[in-house]
mmCIF file of C-alpha atoms and ligand atoms in Angstrom:
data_model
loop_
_atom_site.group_PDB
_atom_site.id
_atom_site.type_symbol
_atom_site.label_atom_id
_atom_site.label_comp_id
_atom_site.label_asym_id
_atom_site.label_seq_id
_atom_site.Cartn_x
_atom_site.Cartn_y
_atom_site.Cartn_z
ATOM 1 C CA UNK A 36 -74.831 -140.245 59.489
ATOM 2 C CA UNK A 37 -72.930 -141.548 56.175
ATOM 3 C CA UNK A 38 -69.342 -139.709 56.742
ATOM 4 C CA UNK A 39 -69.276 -137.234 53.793
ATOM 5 C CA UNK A 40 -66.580 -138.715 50.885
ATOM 6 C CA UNK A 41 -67.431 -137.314 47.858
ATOM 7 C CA UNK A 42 -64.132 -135.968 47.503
ATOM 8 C CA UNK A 43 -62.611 -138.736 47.356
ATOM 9 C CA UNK A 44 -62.050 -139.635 43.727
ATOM 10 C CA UNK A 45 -60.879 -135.815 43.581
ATOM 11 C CA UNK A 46 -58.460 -135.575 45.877
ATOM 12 C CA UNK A 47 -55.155 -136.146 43.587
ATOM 13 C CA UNK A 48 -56.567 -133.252 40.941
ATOM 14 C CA UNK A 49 -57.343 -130.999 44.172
ATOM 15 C CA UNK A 50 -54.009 -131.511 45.921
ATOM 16 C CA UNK A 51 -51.938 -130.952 42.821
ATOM 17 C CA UNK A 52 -54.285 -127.638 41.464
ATOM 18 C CA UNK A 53 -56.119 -126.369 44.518
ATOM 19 C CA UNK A 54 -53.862 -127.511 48.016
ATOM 20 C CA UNK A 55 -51.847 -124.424 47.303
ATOM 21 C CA UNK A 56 -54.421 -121.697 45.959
ATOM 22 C CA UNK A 57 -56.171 -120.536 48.953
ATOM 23 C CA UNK A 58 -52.996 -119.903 51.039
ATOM 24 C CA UNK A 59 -51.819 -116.712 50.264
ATOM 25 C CA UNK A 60 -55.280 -115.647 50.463
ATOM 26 C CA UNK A 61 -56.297 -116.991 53.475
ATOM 27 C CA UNK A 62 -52.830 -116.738 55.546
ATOM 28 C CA UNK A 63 -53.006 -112.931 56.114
ATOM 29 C CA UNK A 64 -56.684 -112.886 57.025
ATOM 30 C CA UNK A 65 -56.582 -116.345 59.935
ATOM 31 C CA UNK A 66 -52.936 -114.018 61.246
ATOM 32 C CA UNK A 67 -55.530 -111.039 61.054
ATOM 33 C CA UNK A 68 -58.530 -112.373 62.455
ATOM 34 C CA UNK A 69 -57.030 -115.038 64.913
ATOM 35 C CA UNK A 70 -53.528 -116.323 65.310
ATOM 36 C CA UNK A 71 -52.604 -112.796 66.556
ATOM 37 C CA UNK A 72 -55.029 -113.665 69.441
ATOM 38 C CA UNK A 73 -53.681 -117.242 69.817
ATOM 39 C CA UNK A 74 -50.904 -118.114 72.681
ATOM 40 C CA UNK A 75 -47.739 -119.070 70.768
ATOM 41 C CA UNK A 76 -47.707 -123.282 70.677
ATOM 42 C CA UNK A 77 -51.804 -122.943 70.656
ATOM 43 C CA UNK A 78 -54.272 -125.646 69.449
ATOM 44 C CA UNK A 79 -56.192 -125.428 65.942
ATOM 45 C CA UNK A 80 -58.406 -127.616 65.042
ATOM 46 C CA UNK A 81 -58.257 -127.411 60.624
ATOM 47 C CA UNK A 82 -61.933 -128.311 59.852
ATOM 48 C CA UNK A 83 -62.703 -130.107 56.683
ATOM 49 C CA UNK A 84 -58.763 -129.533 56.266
ATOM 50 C CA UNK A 85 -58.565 -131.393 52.832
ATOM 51 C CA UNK A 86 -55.364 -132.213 51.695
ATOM 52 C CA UNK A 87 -53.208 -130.417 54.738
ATOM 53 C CA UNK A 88 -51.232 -127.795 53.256
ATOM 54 C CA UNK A 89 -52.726 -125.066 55.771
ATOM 55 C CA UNK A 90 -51.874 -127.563 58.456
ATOM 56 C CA UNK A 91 -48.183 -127.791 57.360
ATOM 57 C CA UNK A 92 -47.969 -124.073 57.600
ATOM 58 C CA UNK A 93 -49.577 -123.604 61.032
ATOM 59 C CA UNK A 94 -47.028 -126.564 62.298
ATOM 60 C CA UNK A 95 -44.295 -124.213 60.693
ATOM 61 C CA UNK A 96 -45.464 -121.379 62.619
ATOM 62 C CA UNK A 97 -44.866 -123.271 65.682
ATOM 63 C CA UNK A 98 -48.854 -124.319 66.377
ATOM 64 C CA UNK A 99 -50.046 -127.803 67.565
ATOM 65 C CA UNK A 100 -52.800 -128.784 65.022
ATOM 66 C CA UNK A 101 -55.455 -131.565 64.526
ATOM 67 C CA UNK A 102 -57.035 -131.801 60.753
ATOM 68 C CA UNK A 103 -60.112 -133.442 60.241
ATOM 69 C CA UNK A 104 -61.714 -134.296 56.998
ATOM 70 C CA UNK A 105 -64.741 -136.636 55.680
ATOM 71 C CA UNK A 106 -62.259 -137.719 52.551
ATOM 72 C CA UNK A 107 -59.902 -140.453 53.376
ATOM 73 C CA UNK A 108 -58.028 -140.161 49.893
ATOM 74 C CA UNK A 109 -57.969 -136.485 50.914
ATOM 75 C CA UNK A 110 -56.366 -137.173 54.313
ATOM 76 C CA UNK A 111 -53.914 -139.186 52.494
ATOM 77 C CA UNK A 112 -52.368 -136.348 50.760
ATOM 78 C CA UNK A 113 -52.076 -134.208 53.846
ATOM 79 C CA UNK A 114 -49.943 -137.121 55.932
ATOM 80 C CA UNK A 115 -47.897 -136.807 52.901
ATOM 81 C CA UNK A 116 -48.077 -132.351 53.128
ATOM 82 C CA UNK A 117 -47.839 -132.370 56.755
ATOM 83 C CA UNK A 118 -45.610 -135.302 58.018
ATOM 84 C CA UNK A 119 -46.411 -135.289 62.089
ATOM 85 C CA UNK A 120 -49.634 -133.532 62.109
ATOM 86 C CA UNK A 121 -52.739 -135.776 63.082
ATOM 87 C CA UNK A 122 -55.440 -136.061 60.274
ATOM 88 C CA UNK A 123 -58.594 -137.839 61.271
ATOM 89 C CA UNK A 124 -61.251 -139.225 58.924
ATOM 90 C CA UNK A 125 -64.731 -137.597 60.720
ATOM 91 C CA UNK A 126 -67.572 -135.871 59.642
ATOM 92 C CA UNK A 127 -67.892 -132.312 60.470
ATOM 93 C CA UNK A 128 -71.299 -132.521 61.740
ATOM 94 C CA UNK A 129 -70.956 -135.602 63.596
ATOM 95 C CA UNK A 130 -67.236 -135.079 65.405
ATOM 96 C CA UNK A 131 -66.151 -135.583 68.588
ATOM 97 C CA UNK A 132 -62.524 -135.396 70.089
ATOM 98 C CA UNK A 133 -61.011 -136.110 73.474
ATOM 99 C CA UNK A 134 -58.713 -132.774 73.164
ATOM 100 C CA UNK A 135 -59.769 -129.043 73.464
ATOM 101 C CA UNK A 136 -58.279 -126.514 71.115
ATOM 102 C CA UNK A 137 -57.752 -122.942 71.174
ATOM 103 C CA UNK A 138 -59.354 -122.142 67.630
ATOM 104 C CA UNK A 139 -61.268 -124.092 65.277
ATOM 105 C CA UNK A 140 -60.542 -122.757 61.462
ATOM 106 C CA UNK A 141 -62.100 -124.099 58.710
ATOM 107 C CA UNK A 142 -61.441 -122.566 55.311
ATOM 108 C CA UNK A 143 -62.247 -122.366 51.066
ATOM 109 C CA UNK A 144 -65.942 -123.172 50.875
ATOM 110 C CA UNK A 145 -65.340 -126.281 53.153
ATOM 111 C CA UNK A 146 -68.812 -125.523 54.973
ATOM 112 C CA UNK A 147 -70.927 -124.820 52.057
ATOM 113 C CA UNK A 148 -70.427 -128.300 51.116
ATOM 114 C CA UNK A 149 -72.858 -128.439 54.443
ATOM 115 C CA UNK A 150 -76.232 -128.369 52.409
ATOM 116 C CA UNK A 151 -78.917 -127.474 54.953
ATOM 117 C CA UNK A 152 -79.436 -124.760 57.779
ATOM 118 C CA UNK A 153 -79.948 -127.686 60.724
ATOM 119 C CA UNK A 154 -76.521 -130.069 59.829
ATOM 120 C CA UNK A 155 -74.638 -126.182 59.621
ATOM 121 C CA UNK A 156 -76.017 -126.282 62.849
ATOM 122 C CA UNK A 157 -74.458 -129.676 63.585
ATOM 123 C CA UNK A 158 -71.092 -128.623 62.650
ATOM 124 C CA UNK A 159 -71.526 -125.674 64.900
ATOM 125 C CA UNK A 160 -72.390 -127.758 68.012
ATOM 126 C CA UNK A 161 -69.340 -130.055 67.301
ATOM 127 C CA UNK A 162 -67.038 -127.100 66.703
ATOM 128 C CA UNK A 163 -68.204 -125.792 70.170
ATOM 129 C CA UNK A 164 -68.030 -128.960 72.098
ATOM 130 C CA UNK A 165 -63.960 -129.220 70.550
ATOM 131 C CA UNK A 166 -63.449 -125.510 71.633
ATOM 132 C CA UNK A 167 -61.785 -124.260 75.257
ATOM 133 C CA UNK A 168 -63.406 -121.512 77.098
ATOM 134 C CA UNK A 169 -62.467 -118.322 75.187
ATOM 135 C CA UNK A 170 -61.696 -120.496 71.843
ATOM 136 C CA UNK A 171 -62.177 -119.204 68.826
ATOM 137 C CA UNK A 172 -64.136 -120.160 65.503
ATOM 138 C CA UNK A 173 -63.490 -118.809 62.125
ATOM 139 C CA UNK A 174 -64.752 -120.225 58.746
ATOM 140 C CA UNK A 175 -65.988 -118.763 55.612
ATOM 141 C CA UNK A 176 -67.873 -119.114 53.204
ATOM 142 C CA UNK A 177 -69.012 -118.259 49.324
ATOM 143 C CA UNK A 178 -71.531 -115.521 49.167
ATOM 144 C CA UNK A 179 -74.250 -115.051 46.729
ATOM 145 C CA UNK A 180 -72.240 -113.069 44.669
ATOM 146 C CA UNK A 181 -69.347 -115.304 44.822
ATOM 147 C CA UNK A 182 -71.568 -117.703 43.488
ATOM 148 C CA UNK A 183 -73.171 -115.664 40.782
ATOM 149 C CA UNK A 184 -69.685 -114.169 39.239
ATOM 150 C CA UNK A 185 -67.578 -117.122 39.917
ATOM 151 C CA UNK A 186 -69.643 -120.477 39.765
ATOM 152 C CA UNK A 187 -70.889 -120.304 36.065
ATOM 153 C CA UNK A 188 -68.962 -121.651 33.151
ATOM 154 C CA UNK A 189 -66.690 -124.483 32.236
ATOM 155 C CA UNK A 190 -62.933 -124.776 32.032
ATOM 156 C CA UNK A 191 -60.845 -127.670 31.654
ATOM 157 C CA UNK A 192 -57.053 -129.317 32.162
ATOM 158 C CA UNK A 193 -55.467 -130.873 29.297
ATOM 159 C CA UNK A 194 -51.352 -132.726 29.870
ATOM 160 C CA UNK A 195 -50.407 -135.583 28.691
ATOM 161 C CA UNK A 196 -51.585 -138.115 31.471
ATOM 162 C CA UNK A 197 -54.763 -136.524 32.762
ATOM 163 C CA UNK A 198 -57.360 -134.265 31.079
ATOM 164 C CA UNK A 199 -60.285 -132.872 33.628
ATOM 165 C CA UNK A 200 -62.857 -131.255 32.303
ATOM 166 C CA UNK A 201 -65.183 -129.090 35.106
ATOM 167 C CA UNK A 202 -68.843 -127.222 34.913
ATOM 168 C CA UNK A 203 -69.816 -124.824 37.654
ATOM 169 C CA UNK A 204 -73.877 -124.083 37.732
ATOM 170 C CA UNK A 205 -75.643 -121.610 40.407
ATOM 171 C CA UNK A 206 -79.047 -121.883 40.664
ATOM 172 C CA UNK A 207 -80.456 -118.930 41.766
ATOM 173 C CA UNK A 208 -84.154 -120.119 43.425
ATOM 174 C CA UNK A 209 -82.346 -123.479 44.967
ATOM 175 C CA UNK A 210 -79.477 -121.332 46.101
ATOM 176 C CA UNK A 211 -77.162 -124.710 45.265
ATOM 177 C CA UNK A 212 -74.581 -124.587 43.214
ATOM 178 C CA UNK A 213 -72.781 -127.854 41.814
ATOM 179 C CA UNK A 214 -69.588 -128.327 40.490
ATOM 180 C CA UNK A 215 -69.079 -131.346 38.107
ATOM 181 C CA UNK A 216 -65.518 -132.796 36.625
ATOM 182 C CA UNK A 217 -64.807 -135.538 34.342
ATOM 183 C CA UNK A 218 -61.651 -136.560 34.989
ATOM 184 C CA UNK A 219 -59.918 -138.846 32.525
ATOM 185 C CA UNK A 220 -56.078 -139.970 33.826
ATOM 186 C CA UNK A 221 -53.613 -142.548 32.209
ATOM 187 C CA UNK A 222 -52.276 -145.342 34.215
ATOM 188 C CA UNK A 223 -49.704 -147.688 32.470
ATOM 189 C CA UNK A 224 -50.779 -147.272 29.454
ATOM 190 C CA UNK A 225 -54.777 -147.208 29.777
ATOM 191 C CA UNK A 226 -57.084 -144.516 30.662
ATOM 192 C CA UNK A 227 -59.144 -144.235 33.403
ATOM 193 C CA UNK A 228 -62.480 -141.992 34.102
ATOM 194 C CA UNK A 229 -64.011 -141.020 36.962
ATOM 195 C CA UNK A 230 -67.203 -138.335 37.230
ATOM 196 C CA UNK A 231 -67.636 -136.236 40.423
ATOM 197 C CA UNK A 232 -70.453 -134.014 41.385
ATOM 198 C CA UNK A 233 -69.918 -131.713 44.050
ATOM 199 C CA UNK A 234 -72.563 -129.507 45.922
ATOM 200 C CA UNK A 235 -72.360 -126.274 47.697
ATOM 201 C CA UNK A 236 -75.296 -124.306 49.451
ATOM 202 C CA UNK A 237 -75.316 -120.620 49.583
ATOM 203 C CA UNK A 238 -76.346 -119.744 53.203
ATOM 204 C CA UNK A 239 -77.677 -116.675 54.007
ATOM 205 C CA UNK A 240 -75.513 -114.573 56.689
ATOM 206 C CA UNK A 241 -78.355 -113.893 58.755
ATOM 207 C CA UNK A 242 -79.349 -117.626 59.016
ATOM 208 C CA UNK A 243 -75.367 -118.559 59.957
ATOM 209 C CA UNK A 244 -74.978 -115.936 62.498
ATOM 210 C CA UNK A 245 -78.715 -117.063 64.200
ATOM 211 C CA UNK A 246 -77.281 -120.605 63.930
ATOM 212 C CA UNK A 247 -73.914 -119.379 65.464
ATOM 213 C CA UNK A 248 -75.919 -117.996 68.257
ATOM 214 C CA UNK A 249 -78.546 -121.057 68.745
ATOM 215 C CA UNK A 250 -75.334 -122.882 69.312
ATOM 216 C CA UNK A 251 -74.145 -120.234 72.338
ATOM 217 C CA UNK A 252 -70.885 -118.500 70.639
ATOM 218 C CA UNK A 253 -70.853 -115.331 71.661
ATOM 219 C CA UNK A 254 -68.776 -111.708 69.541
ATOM 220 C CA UNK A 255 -69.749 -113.147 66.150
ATOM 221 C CA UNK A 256 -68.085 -110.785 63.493
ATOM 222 C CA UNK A 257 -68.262 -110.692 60.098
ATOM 223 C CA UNK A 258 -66.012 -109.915 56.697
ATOM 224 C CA UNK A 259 -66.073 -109.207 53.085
ATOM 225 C CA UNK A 260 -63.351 -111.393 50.788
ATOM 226 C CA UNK A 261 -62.767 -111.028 47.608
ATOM 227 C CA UNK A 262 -59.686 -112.514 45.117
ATOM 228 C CA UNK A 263 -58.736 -108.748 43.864
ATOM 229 C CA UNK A 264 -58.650 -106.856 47.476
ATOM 230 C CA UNK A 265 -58.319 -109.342 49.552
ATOM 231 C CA UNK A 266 -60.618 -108.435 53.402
ATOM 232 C CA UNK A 267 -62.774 -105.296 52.476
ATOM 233 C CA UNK A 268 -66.324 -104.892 54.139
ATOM 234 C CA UNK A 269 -69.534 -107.503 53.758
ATOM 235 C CA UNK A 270 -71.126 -105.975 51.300
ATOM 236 C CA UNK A 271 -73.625 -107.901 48.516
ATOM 237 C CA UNK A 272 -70.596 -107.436 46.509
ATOM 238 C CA UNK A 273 -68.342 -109.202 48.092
ATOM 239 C CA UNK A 274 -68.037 -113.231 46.653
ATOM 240 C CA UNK A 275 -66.424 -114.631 50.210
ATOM 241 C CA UNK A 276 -67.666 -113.964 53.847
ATOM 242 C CA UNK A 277 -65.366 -114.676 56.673
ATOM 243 C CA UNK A 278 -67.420 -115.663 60.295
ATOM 244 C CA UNK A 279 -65.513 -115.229 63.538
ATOM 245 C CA UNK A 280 -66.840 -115.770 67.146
ATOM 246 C CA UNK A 281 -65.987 -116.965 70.249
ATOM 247 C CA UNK A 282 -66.909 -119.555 72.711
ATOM 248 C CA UNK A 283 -67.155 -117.527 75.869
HETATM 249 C C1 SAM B 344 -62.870 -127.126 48.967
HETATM 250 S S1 SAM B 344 -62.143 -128.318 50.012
HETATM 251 C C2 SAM B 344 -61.204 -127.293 51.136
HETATM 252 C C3 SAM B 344 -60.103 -128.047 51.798
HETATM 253 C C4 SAM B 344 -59.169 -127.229 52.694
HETATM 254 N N1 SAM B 344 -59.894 -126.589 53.773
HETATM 255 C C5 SAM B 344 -58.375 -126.215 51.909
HETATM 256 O O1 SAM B 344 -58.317 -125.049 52.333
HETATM 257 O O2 SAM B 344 -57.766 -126.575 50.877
HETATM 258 C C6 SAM B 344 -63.506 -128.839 51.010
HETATM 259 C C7 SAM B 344 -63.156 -129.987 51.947
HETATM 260 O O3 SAM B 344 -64.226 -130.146 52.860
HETATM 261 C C8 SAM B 344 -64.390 -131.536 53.108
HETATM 262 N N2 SAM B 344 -65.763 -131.729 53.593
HETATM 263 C C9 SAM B 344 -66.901 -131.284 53.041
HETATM 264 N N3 SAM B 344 -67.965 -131.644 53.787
HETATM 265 C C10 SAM B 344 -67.474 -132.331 54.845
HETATM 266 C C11 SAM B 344 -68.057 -132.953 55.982
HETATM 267 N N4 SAM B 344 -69.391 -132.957 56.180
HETATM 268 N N5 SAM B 344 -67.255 -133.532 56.885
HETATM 269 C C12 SAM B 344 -65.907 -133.542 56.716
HETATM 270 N N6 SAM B 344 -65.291 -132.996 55.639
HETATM 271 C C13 SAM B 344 -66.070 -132.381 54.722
HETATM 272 C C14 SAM B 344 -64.112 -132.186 51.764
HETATM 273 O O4 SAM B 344 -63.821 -133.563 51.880
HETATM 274 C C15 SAM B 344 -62.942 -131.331 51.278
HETATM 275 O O5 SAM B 344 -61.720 -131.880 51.673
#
């Protein structure tokens, strides 16, 4: 299987206007949901862990982490935002690593960019094979109404040396929703474009959790995100659904 890179001619917008965005977010609800539950110098795996900042703040907290990611220009940024973590170029449905951890996270959309029910499935597998006994998995994902409120316009960046301009589409019958950037940047003295389509696929909750269970975790919960509240309760409202479960 071709590694997924198609963040690659991205990954210098992303880690200068999205590396940062998730983590206040996100921080409270992976201490909520599973570093309380974590010894102190514990193992996470950062799935699809872009361009590292999460890492660098679980190393701060004292944990022992491994990132992997499918981008290498991505992985480049997060030596750089996490000097002495490991960051390895793999493919989250194809991975396989010599080390057990005690949780595998992976967070902000990363596995909707996984666009069918069977390579979710994948992932899953490989997540469980990288998990101890008792591990943990937590991930989420963008819901149906994430997609529907959020993913549906354009907006753009405009400075002096780069100007990206994005489109977000949902298609409701597909349940795919693509992102697309132009990205125009200025390197001594001439400009450069690149284009970059990105796909997500809005997976139904009932189809993760059966997939979850095909692939033996065991206590799979489930919770409602969204950018005003922060956790609240899975309900169609809510535009991000956190999965956690264990590998027993
Ligand atoms: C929206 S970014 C999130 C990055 C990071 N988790 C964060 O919180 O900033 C999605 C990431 O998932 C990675 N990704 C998507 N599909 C992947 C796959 N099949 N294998 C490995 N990485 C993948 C992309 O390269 C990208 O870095």
């Amino acid at each position: 299987m071709k590694i997924y890179s198609s963040y690659d001619p991205f990954a210098w917008i992303y880690n200068r206007y999205w590396g940062n965005s998730f983590l206040p977010f996100v921080l409270p609800v992976l201490d909520n949901l599973v570093l309380t539950k974590l010894p102190k110098n514990a193992r996470i795996l950062d799935l699809c862990c872009g361009t590292g900042q999460l890492a660098q703040q679980l190393k701060i907290l004292g944990y022992r982490i491994t990132g992997i990611d499918g981008s290498s220009e991505m992985i480049n940024y997060a030596h750089d935002n996490a000097p002495g973590v490991e960051f390895l170029q793999a493919d989250a449905r194809s991975f396989q690593l010599p080390q057990k951890y005690h949780a595998v996270v992976s967070v902000f959309d990363s596995l909707n960019h996984i666009i069918s029910t069977r390579e979710l499935s994948l992932v899953f597998h490989s997540a469980y094979a990288a998990l101890r006994s008792g591990g943990l998995f937590m991930f989420d994902l963008n819901t149906e109404a994430g997609y529907i409120y959020e993913w549906n316009g354009d907006f753009s960046i405009i400075e002096d040396d780069h100007v990206c301009v994005m489109r977000n589409a949902y298609n409701q019958k597909t349940r795919i929703a693509d992102f697309d950037a132009t990205i125009f940047r200025l390197i001594d003295d001439s400009w450069y474009r690149h284009d970059v389509v990105l796909y997500q696929k809005c997976h139904a909750s009932a189809a993760v959790k059966s997939a979850l269970k095909s692939a033996e975790f065991t206590d799979i919960e489930t919770y409602g995100f969204d950018w005003q509240s922060g956790m609240r309760g899975l309900d169609k409202d809510a535009g991000r659904a956190f999965f956690l479960c264990r590998k027993p």
